[in-house]
Amino acid sequence: AQSVTQPDIHITVSEGASLELRCNYSYGATPYLFWYVQSPGQGLQLLLKYFSGDTLVQGIKGFEAEFKRSQSSFNLRKPSVHWSDAAEYFCALDTGRRALTFGSGTRLQVQP
Amino acid sequence: DAGVIQSPRHEVTEMGQEVTLRCKPISGHDYLFWYRQTMMRGLELLIYFNNNVPIDDSGMPEDRFSAKMPNASFSTLKIQPSEPRDSAVYFCASSRSTGGVGNEQFFGPGTRLTVL
């Protein structure tokens, strides 16, 4: 069965600092991979997705993610974090059945 | 477009009562998903529909849970009888099949259910 692991439950960074959120997946083939963001009391919003091709994908709000098959990873990055980026971030995969399997999430706190 | 609409946004009920959560997907979307979010289990898929037909209900916890999609613009998730352990945020999401698998799922704002 497929699974997604987000090793970091909570991360705190200073505003303006760079950010990397880790995501590892377990699946026998290459899945479709997603990063979603959830602000407090809100639903989930898609940041970016990877299907195939270029392993570095660009998303909204200045985020990017890199797919590394050898490491079964899909880490999310942002070069300079803004206070408004404080939220919870979820990595997810779709094996082709269209339903998503989510990681446990990483809560990002941004210090001024 | 108004996005995925869920009602109610908050529901507080007593153990044993019937609870009905409602969802209106985005017009033109032919996939509809119900997810549940709890601190202990995170985000988990309960059931999803394609063209109003349930495709996978393996995530439905037990017989107390049921979901229907009578038409393309409406779905319900019902819990009867409700129990305190059902307290969670329930999300509805929709997507469209054109363009192949992996299309973006659009999430509603969720219904926060509290069972006392």
CSV table of C-alpha atoms in Angstrom, one decimal:
chain,number,residue,atom,x,y,z
A,1,ALA,CA,0.0,0.0,0.0
A,2,GLN,CA,1.1,3.5,-0.6
A,3,SER,CA,2.1,6.0,2.1
A,4,VAL,CA,3.4,9.5,2.6
A,5,THR,CA,5.7,10.5,5.4
A,6,GLN,CA,6.4,14.1,6.5
A,7,PRO,CA,9.1,13.7,9.2
A,8,ASP,CA,8.8,17.2,10.6
A,9,ILE,CA,5.6,17.9,12.6
A,10,HIS,CA,6.5,21.5,13.3
A,11,ILE,CA,9.0,23.9,11.8
A,12,THR,CA,9.8,27.5,12.8
A,13,VAL,CA,11.8,29.8,10.5
A,14,SER,CA,12.5,33.5,10.5
A,15,GLU,CA,10.8,35.8,8.0
A,16,GLY,CA,13.1,36.1,5.0
A,17,ALA,CA,14.9,32.8,5.6
A,18,SER,CA,14.7,29.9,3.2
A,19,LEU,CA,12.5,26.9,3.8
A,20,GLU,CA,12.5,23.3,3.0
A,21,LEU,CA,9.7,20.9,4.0
A,22,ARG,CA,10.4,17.2,3.6
A,23,CYS,CA,8.2,14.6,2.1
A,24,ASN,CA,8.9,10.9,1.4
A,25,TYR,CA,6.6,8.5,-0.2
A,26,SER,CA,6.3,4.7,-0.5
A,27,TYR,CA,4.9,3.3,-3.8
A,28,GLY,CA,6.0,0.8,-6.3
A,29,ALA,CA,5.9,3.1,-9.2
A,30,THR,CA,6.1,6.8,-9.8
A,31,PRO,CA,3.0,8.4,-8.3
A,32,TYR,CA,1.4,11.8,-8.9
A,33,LEU,CA,2.6,14.1,-6.1
A,34,PHE,CA,1.1,17.2,-4.7
A,35,TRP,CA,1.7,19.8,-2.1
A,36,TYR,CA,-1.3,21.5,-0.4
A,37,VAL,CA,-1.4,24.3,2.1
A,38,GLN,CA,-4.1,24.7,4.8
A,39,SER,CA,-4.5,28.0,6.6
A,40,PRO,CA,-6.3,27.9,10.0
A,41,GLY,CA,-9.9,27.2,9.7
A,42,GLN,CA,-9.7,26.9,5.9
A,43,GLY,CA,-9.8,24.2,3.3
A,44,LEU,CA,-6.8,23.0,1.4
A,45,GLN,CA,-5.3,24.8,-1.5
A,46,LEU,CA,-3.0,23.3,-4.1
A,47,LEU,CA,0.5,24.7,-4.2
A,48,LEU,CA,2.0,22.5,-7.0
A,49,LYS,CA,1.9,19.1,-8.5
A,50,TYR,CA,4.3,16.7,-10.2
A,51,PHE,CA,3.2,14.2,-12.9
A,52,SER,CA,6.2,13.5,-15.1
A,53,GLY,CA,8.9,15.3,-16.9
A,54,ASP,CA,11.0,18.0,-15.3
A,55,THR,CA,11.7,17.0,-11.8
A,56,LEU,CA,11.7,20.6,-10.5
A,57,VAL,CA,8.2,22.0,-10.5
A,58,GLN,CA,7.1,25.6,-9.8
A,59,GLY,CA,4.0,26.4,-7.9
A,60,ILE,CA,2.1,29.4,-6.6
A,61,LYS,CA,3.3,31.8,-4.0
A,62,GLY,CA,6.9,31.3,-4.9
A,63,PHE,CA,7.1,27.7,-3.9
A,64,GLU,CA,8.9,24.9,-5.8
A,65,ALA,CA,9.4,21.2,-5.2
A,66,GLU,CA,11.9,18.7,-6.5
A,67,PHE,CA,11.1,15.1,-7.2
A,68,LYS,CA,13.9,12.7,-6.5
A,69,ARG,CA,13.1,9.2,-7.6
A,70,SER,CA,16.2,7.6,-6.0
A,71,GLN,CA,15.2,9.1,-2.6
A,72,SER,CA,11.5,8.7,-3.0
A,73,SER,CA,11.2,12.3,-2.0
A,74,PHE,CA,9.3,15.4,-3.0
A,75,ASN,CA,10.6,18.2,-0.9
A,76,LEU,CA,9.0,21.7,-0.9
A,77,ARG,CA,11.2,24.8,-0.9
A,78,LYS,CA,10.9,28.5,-0.8
A,79,PRO,CA,13.9,30.9,-1.0
A,80,SER,CA,12.4,33.6,1.3
A,81,VAL,CA,9.6,33.0,3.7
A,82,HIS,CA,6.9,35.6,4.3
A,83,TRP,CA,4.8,35.9,7.5
A,84,SER,CA,1.7,35.0,5.5
A,85,ASP,CA,3.3,31.5,4.7
A,86,ALA,CA,2.5,30.4,8.2
A,87,ALA,CA,0.1,27.5,7.8
A,88,GLU,CA,0.1,23.7,7.6
A,89,TYR,CA,1.5,22.0,4.6
A,90,PHE,CA,0.5,18.6,3.3
A,91,CYS,CA,2.2,16.3,0.9
A,92,ALA,CA,0.0,13.9,-1.0
A,93,LEU,CA,0.1,11.3,-3.7
A,94,ASP,CA,-2.2,9.8,-6.2
A,95,THR,CA,-1.4,6.4,-7.5
A,96,GLY,CA,-3.8,6.8,-10.4
A,97,ARG,CA,-7.0,6.0,-8.7
A,98,ARG,CA,-7.6,9.7,-8.3
A,99,ALA,CA,-8.0,9.7,-4.5
A,100,LEU,CA,-5.3,11.3,-2.5
A,101,THR,CA,-3.2,9.8,0.3
A,102,PHE,CA,-1.9,12.5,2.6
A,103,GLY,CA,1.0,12.8,4.9
A,104,SER,CA,0.5,13.9,8.4
A,105,GLY,CA,1.3,17.5,7.7
A,106,THR,CA,4.0,20.0,8.8
A,107,ARG,CA,3.0,23.1,10.7
A,108,LEU,CA,5.1,26.1,9.7
A,109,GLN,CA,5.6,29.0,12.1
A,110,VAL,CA,7.2,32.2,10.9
A,111,GLN,CA,9.1,34.4,13.3
A,112,PRO,CA,9.3,38.2,12.6
B,1,ASP,CA,-17.4,29.9,-9.7
B,2,ALA,CA,-18.3,29.7,-6.0
B,3,GLY,CA,-16.0,26.8,-5.3
B,4,VAL,CA,-17.0,23.7,-3.3
B,5,ILE,CA,-19.7,24.6,-0.9
B,6,GLN,CA,-20.2,22.7,2.4
B,7,SER,CA,-22.9,23.1,5.0
B,8,PRO,CA,-23.1,23.5,7.8
B,9,ARG,CA,-19.7,24.9,8.7
B,10,HIS,CA,-20.1,23.9,12.3
B,11,GLU,CA,-22.2,21.3,13.9
B,12,VAL,CA,-22.6,20.4,17.5
B,13,THR,CA,-24.7,17.5,18.4
B,14,GLU,CA,-25.2,14.9,21.1
B,15,MET,CA,-24.2,11.3,21.0
B,16,GLY,CA,-26.8,9.2,19.4
B,17,GLN,CA,-28.2,11.9,17.1
B,18,GLU,CA,-28.2,11.7,13.3
B,19,VAL,CA,-25.9,14.1,11.5
B,20,THR,CA,-26.1,15.1,7.9
B,21,LEU,CA,-23.3,16.9,6.1
B,22,ARG,CA,-23.8,18.5,2.7
B,23,CYS,CA,-21.6,19.3,-0.2
B,24,LYS,CA,-22.1,21.0,-3.5
B,25,PRO,CA,-19.2,20.4,-5.9
B,26,ILE,CA,-17.9,22.7,-8.5
B,27,SER,CA,-20.1,22.7,-11.6
B,28,GLY,CA,-18.7,20.4,-14.3
B,29,HIS,CA,-16.6,18.3,-11.9
B,30,ASP,CA,-17.4,14.6,-12.1
B,31,TYR,CA,-15.4,13.4,-9.1
B,32,LEU,CA,-16.4,14.1,-5.5
B,33,PHE,CA,-14.4,13.1,-2.4
B,34,TRP,CA,-15.2,13.1,1.3
B,35,TYR,CA,-12.2,13.3,3.7
B,36,ARG,CA,-12.0,13.4,7.4
B,37,GLN,CA,-9.3,15.3,9.4
B,38,THR,CA,-8.5,14.5,13.0
B,39,MET,CA,-5.5,15.1,15.1
B,40,MET,CA,-4.9,11.4,15.6
B,41,ARG,CA,-5.4,10.2,12.1
B,42,GLY,CA,-4.7,13.2,9.9
B,43,LEU,CA,-6.5,13.5,6.6
B,44,GLU,CA,-8.1,10.3,5.5
B,45,LEU,CA,-10.3,9.5,2.5
B,46,LEU,CA,-13.7,8.2,3.4
B,47,ILE,CA,-15.4,7.7,0.0
B,48,TYR,CA,-15.4,9.1,-3.5
B,49,PHE,CA,-17.8,9.2,-6.4
B,50,ASN,CA,-17.4,9.4,-10.1
B,51,ASN,CA,-20.4,10.5,-12.1
B,52,ASN,CA,-22.6,10.1,-9.0
B,53,VAL,CA,-21.5,6.5,-8.5
B,54,PRO,CA,-19.5,5.4,-5.4
B,55,ILE,CA,-16.2,4.1,-6.5
B,56,ASP,CA,-14.4,3.4,-3.3
B,57,ASP,CA,-15.9,3.4,0.1
B,58,SER,CA,-13.2,1.4,1.9
B,59,GLY,CA,-12.4,4.4,4.1
B,60,MET,CA,-15.9,4.6,5.6
B,61,PRO,CA,-15.3,3.8,9.3
B,62,GLU,CA,-18.4,1.6,9.8
B,63,ASP,CA,-22.0,1.1,9.0
B,64,ARG,CA,-22.9,4.2,11.0
B,65,PHE,CA,-21.5,6.2,8.1
B,66,SER,CA,-23.3,6.5,4.7
B,67,ALA,CA,-22.8,8.8,1.7
B,68,LYS,CA,-25.0,9.5,-1.3
B,69,MET,CA,-24.8,11.5,-4.4
B,70,PRO,CA,-28.3,11.8,-5.9
B,71,ASN,CA,-27.2,14.1,-8.7
B,72,ALA,CA,-24.1,15.9,-10.0
B,73,SER,CA,-24.5,18.9,-7.8
B,74,PHE,CA,-25.2,17.5,-4.4
B,75,SER,CA,-23.8,14.9,-2.0
B,76,THR,CA,-24.5,14.0,1.6
B,77,LEU,CA,-22.5,12.3,4.3
B,78,LYS,CA,-24.7,10.9,7.1
B,79,ILE,CA,-23.7,9.6,10.5
B,80,GLN,CA,-26.3,7.7,12.4
B,81,PRO,CA,-26.0,7.3,15.3
B,82,SER,CA,-23.2,9.7,16.0
B,83,GLU,CA,-20.5,9.1,18.6
B,84,PRO,CA,-17.9,11.4,20.3
B,85,ARG,CA,-15.1,9.8,18.3
B,86,ASP,CA,-16.7,11.0,15.1
B,87,SER,CA,-15.7,14.6,16.1
B,88,ALA,CA,-13.5,15.9,13.3
B,89,VAL,CA,-13.4,18.3,10.4
B,90,TYR,CA,-15.1,16.7,7.3
B,91,PHE,CA,-13.9,18.0,3.9
B,92,CYS,CA,-15.6,17.6,0.6
B,93,ALA,CA,-13.5,18.0,-2.6
B,94,SER,CA,-14.2,17.8,-6.3
B,95,SER,CA,-12.2,17.4,-9.5
B,96,ARG,CA,-12.8,16.8,-13.1
B,97,SER,CA,-11.6,13.9,-15.2
B,98,THR,CA,-10.6,15.7,-18.4
B,99,GLY,CA,-6.9,15.7,-18.9
B,100,GLY,CA,-6.3,12.4,-17.1
B,101,VAL,CA,-5.5,11.4,-13.6
B,102,GLY,CA,-3.9,13.6,-11.1
B,103,ASN,CA,-6.1,16.6,-11.7
B,104,GLU,CA,-6.3,19.1,-8.9
B,105,GLN,CA,-8.8,18.5,-6.2
B,106,PHE,CA,-10.6,21.6,-5.0
B,107,PHE,CA,-11.5,21.5,-1.3
B,108,GLY,CA,-14.4,23.0,0.5
B,109,PRO,CA,-14.0,24.9,3.7
B,110,GLY,CA,-15.0,21.9,5.8
B,111,THR,CA,-17.6,21.1,8.4
B,112,ARG,CA,-16.3,21.0,12.0
B,113,LEU,CA,-18.4,18.3,13.8
B,114,THR,CA,-18.5,18.1,17.5
B,115,VAL,CA,-20.3,15.2,19.1
B,116,LEU,CA,-20.9,15.6,22.9
